[in-house]
Amino acid sequence: MAGSARRKLLLMGRSGSGKSSMRSIIFSNYSAFDTRRLGATIDVEHSHLRFLGNMTLNLWDCGGQDAYMDNYFSTQRDNIFRMVEALIFVFDVESKELRKDIETFVLCLRNLYEFSPAAKIFALVHKMDLVVVEKRQDVYRALMKSLEDTSAMFSFKVQGFATTIWDESLYKAWSSIVCTLIPNVTVFQRHLQTFADISEADEVILFEKTTFLVISHVTNVSSPGFRSDSTRFEKISNIIKQYKQSCSKLRAQFQSLSLRGSDCTAYLDTMTANTMIMVIMSNKTDSRGSTDLLGNSDTNADGDDSFAGEAENNIILANIKIARKMFEKIEMMNPDER
Amino acid sequence: MTMSADEMHDGHTVGPNPSPRIVMMGLRRGGKSSICQVMFHNMQPLDTLYIESTTAPTTSVFSSFIDFAVMELPGQINFTEAMIDAERIFSTCGALIYVIDSQDEYINSLANLHSIILHAVNANPNINIEVFIHKVDGLSEDFRLDAQRDITQRVTDELLDDGLVNVSISFHLTSIFDHSIYEAFSRVVQKLIPQLATLENLLNVLCQHSGIDKAFLFDIGSKIFVATDSSPMDIPTYEICTDFIDITVDMNNLYAVDRRPKTATRTDANTNAGRTDSSNGVKSIPQGRPIGSTSRLSNGVILYLQQMVKGLALVCLMRKESMPKIALVEYNIEFFRDALEQLWLIG
């Protein structure tokens, strides 16, 4: 039986910076609006989350009030900072005491250097919705510069994200963070690429079922007419998460979604018990198809031969069924295998 | 995040067939502009806090299956002088929506309403008076029913005193923070569509012959439902249909080919994090083949959406047992679509 990887994540930051809100949105299906009812976190809140078949995330949401923070760096030092896989430090962009926040960050780094020198460091510049759009890049870069300098002192490399709970940037940050922790993410990537090639799909995305974080994605770059919105993955996470919440009002969950779009056909279906797969096939604008230069197709009664028809529909679903076994095996793989 | 004056366009209904017009009136700070912004300009409800006071009559034209102009008259205007003008407006009007702030003292509002009704019925005896008892999100369930009962009582009593018996008047409890405003507006609009009975009939026939439990004909842009079949309707079903439209259009727009200036997508139910990049935030669908989507839920329900003519969409709820016969269902829906096309060629 494959051993399961336990990943300890430290979520730290000043009181009120948004740590618990983020955690509840991503892992507990809160909507951004619901997070206003969250109170201050008392000391450390532990969550154990099964993520895929062979990984458990042990999330330590450390309350940011001064009294607790003092504790973390004194009496609880080795309890907190030992065996940490990743530190996620949240900076409130509106903080009036940025200097103090950075000092706290440095203290964390110092302790990690001592107890968990292999830890990965992430910085989230949060509540970006409160900054004017034009200033956002500058604010982010300015803060990241100081963080990069301080991390370098301890030979850590910090990865930063600008986030807000009010749009999809939160999903991008957390997807990236969690992906670095999945033990065999390259295996997923490889097999997903194979799946995409065989299905002749333009894009294939693998999501974790509960959180809808992106585990892996493959894009076939040679498809013409593909709008390359680089934030589309996290937007999909956001959209589907909201759909999940709507369905829960009817006390049901959604199992699959099939979209016959204006320029594409997409299928979102269960892959394994922990993952869902989305397969996107865009309109093939080749000379055979009845598409003009604008991509308008004539919608006559016998349907459009340049869109994925019923036959392709069934092939995709059959492929997913067959691939299921393979992906289940990957999930249960021993974390040390590659 | 404030809406500038030029984002509210002041259009008129031109042409030989002036489109049905809805007039929205009510005392100041009642919520009229918020309603228009949320319904027709895709503004998020929380952002309506920043809307400035309306100073001039503003018309929002929304043209989809049928052209509508919603004219909002500011609450501050002095009524006695404005009334002569108003009578001209009432005569071409199909419905008058009066917005009452239920969280405030509404006695003055009712007096105002009474005088407006007198003028409106004078100018146009066929006008539908729709009273929106608004901002009910802040009231408890009992309080809402009390308010509705009280207001209904007072208004009808006063009308009886004046001898007006044939006034078509309805009362709705509304709030922009949930789906009640959409439902109320749907009812208002339905009364103004001459084709309503035919549409309901068509939907009934479709449902009977295709194993569909519930079908709605929605306007995609504003999420007002134009017609539904005769089976009983409950609010959660309506809500999930509107959410389903949203996610279908949002997902489609992510992969749509850029044929027109970028349109805004709604990213979260309560946000506008500066990502809208066009001044008219109405959700629109790119040209291309008609959009459709199907979703399977764990309780055996299938949600099915198919874009129809003129910015309308058919949203159905079926049981999963219908899925093997989906080709037949789609065949029937094609007939339904043809019927809709014929309806609007005539109407």
mmCIF file of N, CA and C in Angstrom, chain A residues 163-252:
data_model
loop_
_atom_site.group_PDB
_atom_site.id
_atom_site.type_symbol
_atom_site.label_atom_id
_atom_site.label_comp_id
_atom_site.label_asym_id
_atom_site.label_seq_id
_atom_site.Cartn_x
_atom_site.Cartn_y
_atom_site.Cartn_z
ATOM 1 N N THR A 163 -3.267 38.681 -4.760
ATOM 2 C CA THR A 163 -4.545 37.980 -4.665
ATOM 3 C C THR A 163 -5.647 38.848 -4.070
ATOM 4 N N THR A 164 -6.852 38.410 -4.293
ATOM 5 C CA THR A 164 -8.017 38.981 -3.645
ATOM 6 C C THR A 164 -9.083 37.891 -3.635
ATOM 7 N N ILE A 165 -9.948 37.914 -2.623
ATOM 8 C CA ILE A 165 -10.975 36.870 -2.612
ATOM 9 C C ILE A 165 -12.080 37.172 -3.604
ATOM 10 N N TRP A 166 -12.038 38.378 -4.169
ATOM 11 C CA TRP A 166 -13.144 38.780 -5.032
ATOM 12 C C TRP A 166 -12.958 38.407 -6.493
ATOM 13 N N ASP A 167 -11.850 37.817 -6.855
ATOM 14 C CA ASP A 167 -11.768 37.285 -8.213
ATOM 15 C C ASP A 167 -10.948 36.006 -8.252
ATOM 16 N N GLU A 168 -10.584 35.614 -9.433
ATOM 17 C CA GLU A 168 -10.003 34.291 -9.614
ATOM 18 C C GLU A 168 -8.532 34.222 -9.218
ATOM 19 N N SER A 169 -7.910 35.349 -8.879
ATOM 20 C CA SER A 169 -6.475 35.327 -8.572
ATOM 21 C C SER A 169 -6.185 34.433 -7.372
ATOM 22 N N LEU A 170 -7.160 34.297 -6.490
ATOM 23 C CA LEU A 170 -6.975 33.431 -5.327
ATOM 24 C C LEU A 170 -6.758 31.989 -5.772
ATOM 25 N N TYR A 171 -7.521 31.567 -6.779
ATOM 26 C CA TYR A 171 -7.387 30.194 -7.267
ATOM 27 C C TYR A 171 -6.054 29.979 -7.942
ATOM 28 N N LYS A 172 -5.586 30.985 -8.652
ATOM 29 C CA LYS A 172 -4.295 30.844 -9.324
ATOM 30 C C LYS A 172 -3.206 30.634 -8.279
ATOM 31 N N ALA A 173 -3.220 31.457 -7.240
ATOM 32 C CA ALA A 173 -2.172 31.350 -6.221
ATOM 33 C C ALA A 173 -2.195 29.977 -5.565
ATOM 34 N N TRP A 174 -3.368 29.568 -5.111
ATOM 35 C CA TRP A 174 -3.431 28.303 -4.382
ATOM 36 C C TRP A 174 -3.187 27.090 -5.271
ATOM 37 N N SER A 175 -3.630 27.160 -6.525
ATOM 38 C CA SER A 175 -3.328 26.056 -7.455
ATOM 39 C C SER A 175 -1.826 25.903 -7.591
ATOM 40 N N SER A 176 -1.144 27.030 -7.796
ATOM 41 C CA SER A 176 0.316 26.976 -7.959
ATOM 42 C C SER A 176 0.985 26.433 -6.709
ATOM 43 N N ILE A 177 0.525 26.898 -5.548
ATOM 44 C CA ILE A 177 1.148 26.445 -4.306
ATOM 45 C C ILE A 177 0.959 24.944 -4.129
ATOM 46 N N VAL A 178 -0.288 24.496 -4.270
ATOM 47 C CA VAL A 178 -0.559 23.081 -4.026
ATOM 48 C C VAL A 178 0.133 22.188 -5.045
ATOM 49 N N CYS A 179 0.248 22.673 -6.277
ATOM 50 C CA CYS A 179 0.923 21.873 -7.302
ATOM 51 C C CYS A 179 2.369 21.591 -6.964
ATOM 52 N N THR A 180 3.037 22.544 -6.312
ATOM 53 C CA THR A 180 4.441 22.293 -5.983
ATOM 54 C C THR A 180 4.559 21.237 -4.896
ATOM 55 N N LEU A 181 3.438 20.958 -4.230
ATOM 56 C CA LEU A 181 3.492 19.996 -3.135
ATOM 57 C C LEU A 181 3.069 18.597 -3.545
ATOM 58 N N ILE A 182 2.398 18.484 -4.681
ATOM 59 C CA ILE A 182 1.950 17.156 -5.113
ATOM 60 C C ILE A 182 3.176 16.340 -5.474
ATOM 61 N N PRO A 183 3.294 15.153 -4.906
ATOM 62 C CA PRO A 183 4.552 14.411 -5.070
ATOM 63 C C PRO A 183 4.855 14.001 -6.503
ATOM 64 N N ASN A 184 3.848 13.650 -7.264
ATOM 65 C CA ASN A 184 4.155 13.131 -8.596
ATOM 66 C C ASN A 184 3.442 13.927 -9.688
ATOM 67 N N VAL A 185 3.489 15.241 -9.565
ATOM 68 C CA VAL A 185 2.742 16.079 -10.503
ATOM 69 C C VAL A 185 3.231 15.919 -11.948
ATOM 70 N N THR A 186 4.495 15.585 -12.118
ATOM 71 C CA THR A 186 5.007 15.423 -13.484
ATOM 72 C C THR A 186 4.406 14.191 -14.152
ATOM 73 N N VAL A 187 4.082 13.182 -13.345
ATOM 74 C CA VAL A 187 3.450 11.987 -13.918
ATOM 75 C C VAL A 187 2.065 12.336 -14.450
ATOM 76 N N PHE A 188 1.329 13.130 -13.645
ATOM 77 C CA PHE A 188 0.012 13.595 -14.090
ATOM 78 C C PHE A 188 0.137 14.346 -15.411
ATOM 79 N N GLN A 189 1.107 15.232 -15.452
ATOM 80 C CA GLN A 189 1.301 16.070 -16.634
ATOM 81 C C GLN A 189 1.548 15.205 -17.861
ATOM 82 N N ARG A 190 2.418 14.212 -17.681
ATOM 83 C CA ARG A 190 2.780 13.351 -18.807
ATOM 84 C C ARG A 190 1.565 12.605 -19.361
ATOM 85 N N HIS A 191 0.798 12.021 -18.443
ATOM 86 C CA HIS A 191 -0.349 11.238 -18.891
ATOM 87 C C HIS A 191 -1.459 12.111 -19.447
ATOM 88 N N LEU A 192 -1.577 13.317 -18.907
ATOM 89 C CA LEU A 192 -2.585 14.234 -19.421
ATOM 90 C C LEU A 192 -2.242 14.634 -20.848
ATOM 91 N N GLN A 193 -0.934 14.794 -21.109
ATOM 92 C CA GLN A 193 -0.490 15.145 -22.454
ATOM 93 C C GLN A 193 -0.839 14.024 -23.423
ATOM 94 N N THR A 194 -0.612 12.793 -22.972
ATOM 95 C CA THR A 194 -0.955 11.645 -23.816
ATOM 96 C C THR A 194 -2.445 11.633 -24.120
ATOM 97 N N PHE A 195 -3.232 11.863 -23.084
ATOM 98 C CA PHE A 195 -4.679 11.895 -23.247
ATOM 99 C C PHE A 195 -5.075 12.952 -24.263
ATOM 100 N N ALA A 196 -4.493 14.130 -24.141
ATOM 101 C CA ALA A 196 -4.839 15.226 -25.049
ATOM 102 C C ALA A 196 -4.464 14.883 -26.483
ATOM 103 N N ASP A 197 -3.286 14.267 -26.645
ATOM 104 C CA ASP A 197 -2.853 13.926 -27.996
ATOM 105 C C ASP A 197 -3.784 12.908 -28.627
ATOM 106 N N ILE A 198 -4.123 11.874 -27.855
ATOM 107 C CA ILE A 198 -4.975 10.825 -28.418
ATOM 108 C C ILE A 198 -6.362 11.361 -28.741
ATOM 109 N N SER A 199 -6.907 12.221 -27.857
ATOM 110 C CA SER A 199 -8.261 12.730 -28.067
ATOM 111 C C SER A 199 -8.301 13.868 -29.070
ATOM 112 N N GLU A 200 -7.122 14.322 -29.503
ATOM 113 C CA GLU A 200 -7.032 15.469 -30.413
ATOM 114 C C GLU A 200 -7.763 16.668 -29.830
ATOM 115 N N ALA A 201 -7.618 16.825 -28.532
ATOM 116 C CA ALA A 201 -8.284 17.948 -27.878
ATOM 117 C C ALA A 201 -7.372 19.160 -27.914
ATOM 118 N N ASP A 202 -7.972 20.346 -27.859
ATOM 119 C CA ASP A 202 -7.164 21.559 -27.852
ATOM 120 C C ASP A 202 -6.641 21.881 -26.468
ATOM 121 N N GLU A 203 -7.408 21.517 -25.480
ATOM 122 C CA GLU A 203 -6.955 21.810 -24.129
ATOM 123 C C GLU A 203 -7.559 20.783 -23.188
ATOM 124 N N VAL A 204 -6.757 20.349 -22.243
ATOM 125 C CA VAL A 204 -7.266 19.420 -21.240
ATOM 126 C C VAL A 204 -6.804 19.915 -19.880
ATOM 127 N N ILE A 205 -7.725 19.982 -18.930
ATOM 128 C CA ILE A 205 -7.379 20.484 -17.598
ATOM 129 C C ILE A 205 -7.818 19.459 -16.571
ATOM 130 N N LEU A 206 -6.966 19.225 -15.585
ATOM 131 C CA LEU A 206 -7.307 18.285 -14.516
ATOM 132 C C LEU A 206 -7.509 19.080 -13.231
ATOM 133 N N PHE A 207 -8.674 18.929 -12.610
ATOM 134 C CA PHE A 207 -8.999 19.670 -11.394
ATOM 135 C C PHE A 207 -9.147 18.711 -10.230
ATOM 136 N N GLU A 208 -8.820 19.192 -9.037
ATOM 137 C CA GLU A 208 -9.140 18.411 -7.844
ATOM 138 C C GLU A 208 -10.608 18.643 -7.542
ATOM 139 N N LYS A 209 -11.306 17.588 -7.122
ATOM 140 C CA LYS A 209 -12.763 17.654 -7.108
ATOM 141 C C LYS A 209 -13.377 18.606 -6.095
ATOM 142 N N THR A 210 -12.846 18.636 -4.868
ATOM 143 C CA THR A 210 -13.500 19.451 -3.845
ATOM 144 C C THR A 210 -13.119 20.914 -3.951
ATOM 145 N N THR A 211 -11.844 21.193 -4.144
ATOM 146 C CA THR A 211 -11.407 22.574 -4.138
ATOM 147 C C THR A 211 -11.415 23.192 -5.525
ATOM 148 N N PHE A 212 -11.429 22.350 -6.557
ATOM 149 C CA PHE A 212 -11.334 22.798 -7.942
ATOM 150 C C PHE A 212 -10.064 23.566 -8.230
ATOM 151 N N LEU A 213 -8.999 23.205 -7.543
ATOM 152 C CA LEU A 213 -7.701 23.766 -7.899
ATOM 153 C C LEU A 213 -7.171 22.990 -9.102
ATOM 154 N N VAL A 214 -6.422 23.684 -9.944
ATOM 155 C CA VAL A 214 -5.904 23.055 -11.151
ATOM 156 C C VAL A 214 -4.683 22.227 -10.787
ATOM 157 N N ILE A 215 -4.728 20.936 -11.097
ATOM 158 C CA ILE A 215 -3.572 20.084 -10.823
ATOM 159 C C ILE A 215 -2.605 20.155 -11.994
ATOM 160 N N SER A 216 -3.177 20.103 -13.175
ATOM 161 C CA SER A 216 -2.325 20.077 -14.348
ATOM 162 C C SER A 216 -3.136 20.513 -15.561
ATOM 163 N N HIS A 217 -2.479 21.074 -16.552
ATOM 164 C CA HIS A 217 -3.203 21.388 -17.785
ATOM 165 C C HIS A 217 -2.290 21.258 -18.987
ATOM 166 N N VAL A 218 -2.918 20.931 -20.095
ATOM 167 C CA VAL A 218 -2.172 20.733 -21.336
ATOM 168 C C VAL A 218 -2.867 21.534 -22.424
ATOM 169 N N THR A 219 -2.109 22.287 -23.183
ATOM 170 C CA THR A 219 -2.693 23.058 -24.283
ATOM 171 C C THR A 219 -2.005 22.695 -25.579
ATOM 172 N N ASN A 220 -2.813 22.453 -26.575
ATOM 173 C CA ASN A 220 -2.267 22.188 -27.897
ATOM 174 C C ASN A 220 -2.158 23.521 -28.612
ATOM 175 N N VAL A 221 -0.941 24.050 -28.659
ATOM 176 C CA VAL A 221 -0.774 25.434 -29.116
ATOM 177 C C VAL A 221 -1.042 25.652 -30.585
ATOM 178 N N SER A 222 -1.129 24.591 -31.339
ATOM 179 C CA SER A 222 -1.259 24.831 -32.767
ATOM 180 C C SER A 222 -2.701 25.085 -33.197
ATOM 181 N N SER A 223 -3.654 25.080 -32.260
ATOM 182 C CA SER A 223 -5.038 25.283 -32.693
ATOM 183 C C SER A 223 -5.293 26.753 -32.997
ATOM 184 N N PRO A 224 -5.848 27.017 -34.165
ATOM 185 C CA PRO A 224 -6.057 28.409 -34.565
ATOM 186 C C PRO A 224 -7.289 28.995 -33.887
ATOM 187 N N GLY A 225 -7.342 30.279 -33.812
ATOM 188 C CA GLY A 225 -8.542 30.941 -33.320
ATOM 189 C C GLY A 225 -8.772 30.755 -31.822
ATOM 190 N N PHE A 226 -7.784 30.309 -31.126
ATOM 191 C CA PHE A 226 -7.958 30.066 -29.702
ATOM 192 C C PHE A 226 -7.658 31.340 -28.945
ATOM 193 N N ARG A 227 -8.637 31.804 -28.207
ATOM 194 C CA ARG A 227 -8.374 33.027 -27.469
ATOM 195 C C ARG A 227 -7.468 32.701 -26.290
ATOM 196 N N SER A 228 -6.338 33.338 -26.241
ATOM 197 C CA SER A 228 -5.408 32.940 -25.188
ATOM 198 C C SER A 228 -5.535 33.884 -24.014
ATOM 199 N N ASP A 229 -6.559 33.674 -23.227
ATOM 200 C CA ASP A 229 -6.699 34.418 -21.984
ATOM 201 C C ASP A 229 -5.921 33.635 -20.942
ATOM 202 N N SER A 230 -4.802 34.187 -20.531
ATOM 203 C CA SER A 230 -3.927 33.398 -19.670
ATOM 204 C C SER A 230 -4.519 33.128 -18.302
ATOM 205 N N THR A 231 -5.562 33.858 -17.936
ATOM 206 C CA THR A 231 -6.134 33.613 -16.614
ATOM 207 C C THR A 231 -7.334 32.683 -16.680
ATOM 208 N N ARG A 232 -7.517 32.005 -17.838
ATOM 209 C CA ARG A 232 -8.745 31.223 -17.982
ATOM 210 C C ARG A 232 -8.853 30.052 -17.024
ATOM 211 N N PHE A 233 -7.697 29.478 -16.602
ATOM 212 C CA PHE A 233 -7.775 28.297 -15.735
ATOM 213 C C PHE A 233 -8.379 28.640 -14.388
ATOM 214 N N GLU A 234 -7.869 29.727 -13.812
ATOM 215 C CA GLU A 234 -8.428 30.084 -12.523
ATOM 216 C C GLU A 234 -9.854 30.616 -12.643
ATOM 217 N N LYS A 235 -10.160 31.211 -13.808
ATOM 218 C CA LYS A 235 -11.540 31.669 -13.998
ATOM 219 C C LYS A 235 -12.483 30.485 -14.031
ATOM 220 N N ILE A 236 -12.036 29.399 -14.667
ATOM 221 C CA ILE A 236 -12.876 28.207 -14.693
ATOM 222 C C ILE A 236 -13.072 27.685 -13.270
ATOM 223 N N SER A 237 -11.985 27.652 -12.484
ATOM 224 C CA SER A 237 -12.112 27.199 -11.090
ATOM 225 C C SER A 237 -13.173 28.011 -10.374
ATOM 226 N N ASN A 238 -13.097 29.312 -10.546
ATOM 227 C CA ASN A 238 -14.016 30.227 -9.882
ATOM 228 C C ASN A 238 -15.457 29.986 -10.327
ATOM 229 N N ILE A 239 -15.646 29.877 -11.646
ATOM 230 C CA ILE A 239 -16.990 29.695 -12.190
ATOM 231 C C ILE A 239 -17.606 28.394 -11.693
ATOM 232 N N ILE A 240 -16.824 27.323 -11.762
ATOM 233 C CA ILE A 240 -17.378 26.022 -11.373
ATOM 234 C C ILE A 240 -17.643 25.972 -9.869
ATOM 235 N N LYS A 241 -16.783 26.616 -9.093
ATOM 236 C CA LYS A 241 -17.005 26.662 -7.655
ATOM 237 C C LYS A 241 -18.355 27.313 -7.347
ATOM 238 N N GLN A 242 -18.655 28.377 -8.074
ATOM 239 C CA GLN A 242 -19.946 29.030 -7.860
ATOM 240 C C GLN A 242 -21.090 28.140 -8.273
ATOM 241 N N TYR A 243 -20.876 27.393 -9.356
ATOM 242 C CA TYR A 243 -21.911 26.465 -9.802
ATOM 243 C C TYR A 243 -22.152 25.409 -8.737
ATOM 244 N N LYS A 244 -21.070 24.948 -8.123
ATOM 245 C CA LYS A 244 -21.210 23.960 -7.058
ATOM 246 C C LYS A 244 -22.059 24.513 -5.930
ATOM 247 N N GLN A 245 -21.829 25.780 -5.595
ATOM 248 C CA GLN A 245 -22.619 26.379 -4.522
ATOM 249 C C GLN A 245 -24.079 26.495 -4.910
ATOM 250 N N SER A 246 -24.347 26.837 -6.181
ATOM 251 C CA SER A 246 -25.745 26.913 -6.621
ATOM 252 C C SER A 246 -26.411 25.556 -6.529
ATOM 253 N N CYS A 247 -25.695 24.536 -6.961
ATOM 254 C CA CYS A 247 -26.283 23.192 -6.935
ATOM 255 C C CYS A 247 -26.570 22.766 -5.510
ATOM 256 N N SER A 248 -25.728 23.204 -4.576
ATOM 257 C CA SER A 248 -25.943 22.757 -3.204
ATOM 258 C C SER A 248 -27.229 23.338 -2.638
ATOM 259 N N LYS A 249 -27.730 24.420 -3.257
ATOM 260 C CA LYS A 249 -29.017 24.961 -2.820
ATOM 261 C C LYS A 249 -30.137 23.977 -3.113
ATOM 262 N N LEU A 250 -29.966 23.185 -4.167
ATOM 263 C CA LEU A 250 -30.945 22.160 -4.507
ATOM 264 C C LEU A 250 -30.599 20.850 -3.826
ATOM 265 N N ARG A 251 -29.642 20.914 -2.906
ATOM 266 C CA ARG A 251 -29.147 19.728 -2.199
ATOM 267 C C ARG A 251 -28.666 18.652 -3.151
ATOM 268 N N ALA A 252 -27.940 19.074 -4.146
ATOM 269 C CA ALA A 252 -27.386 18.099 -5.090
ATOM 270 C C ALA A 252 -25.990 18.570 -5.447
#
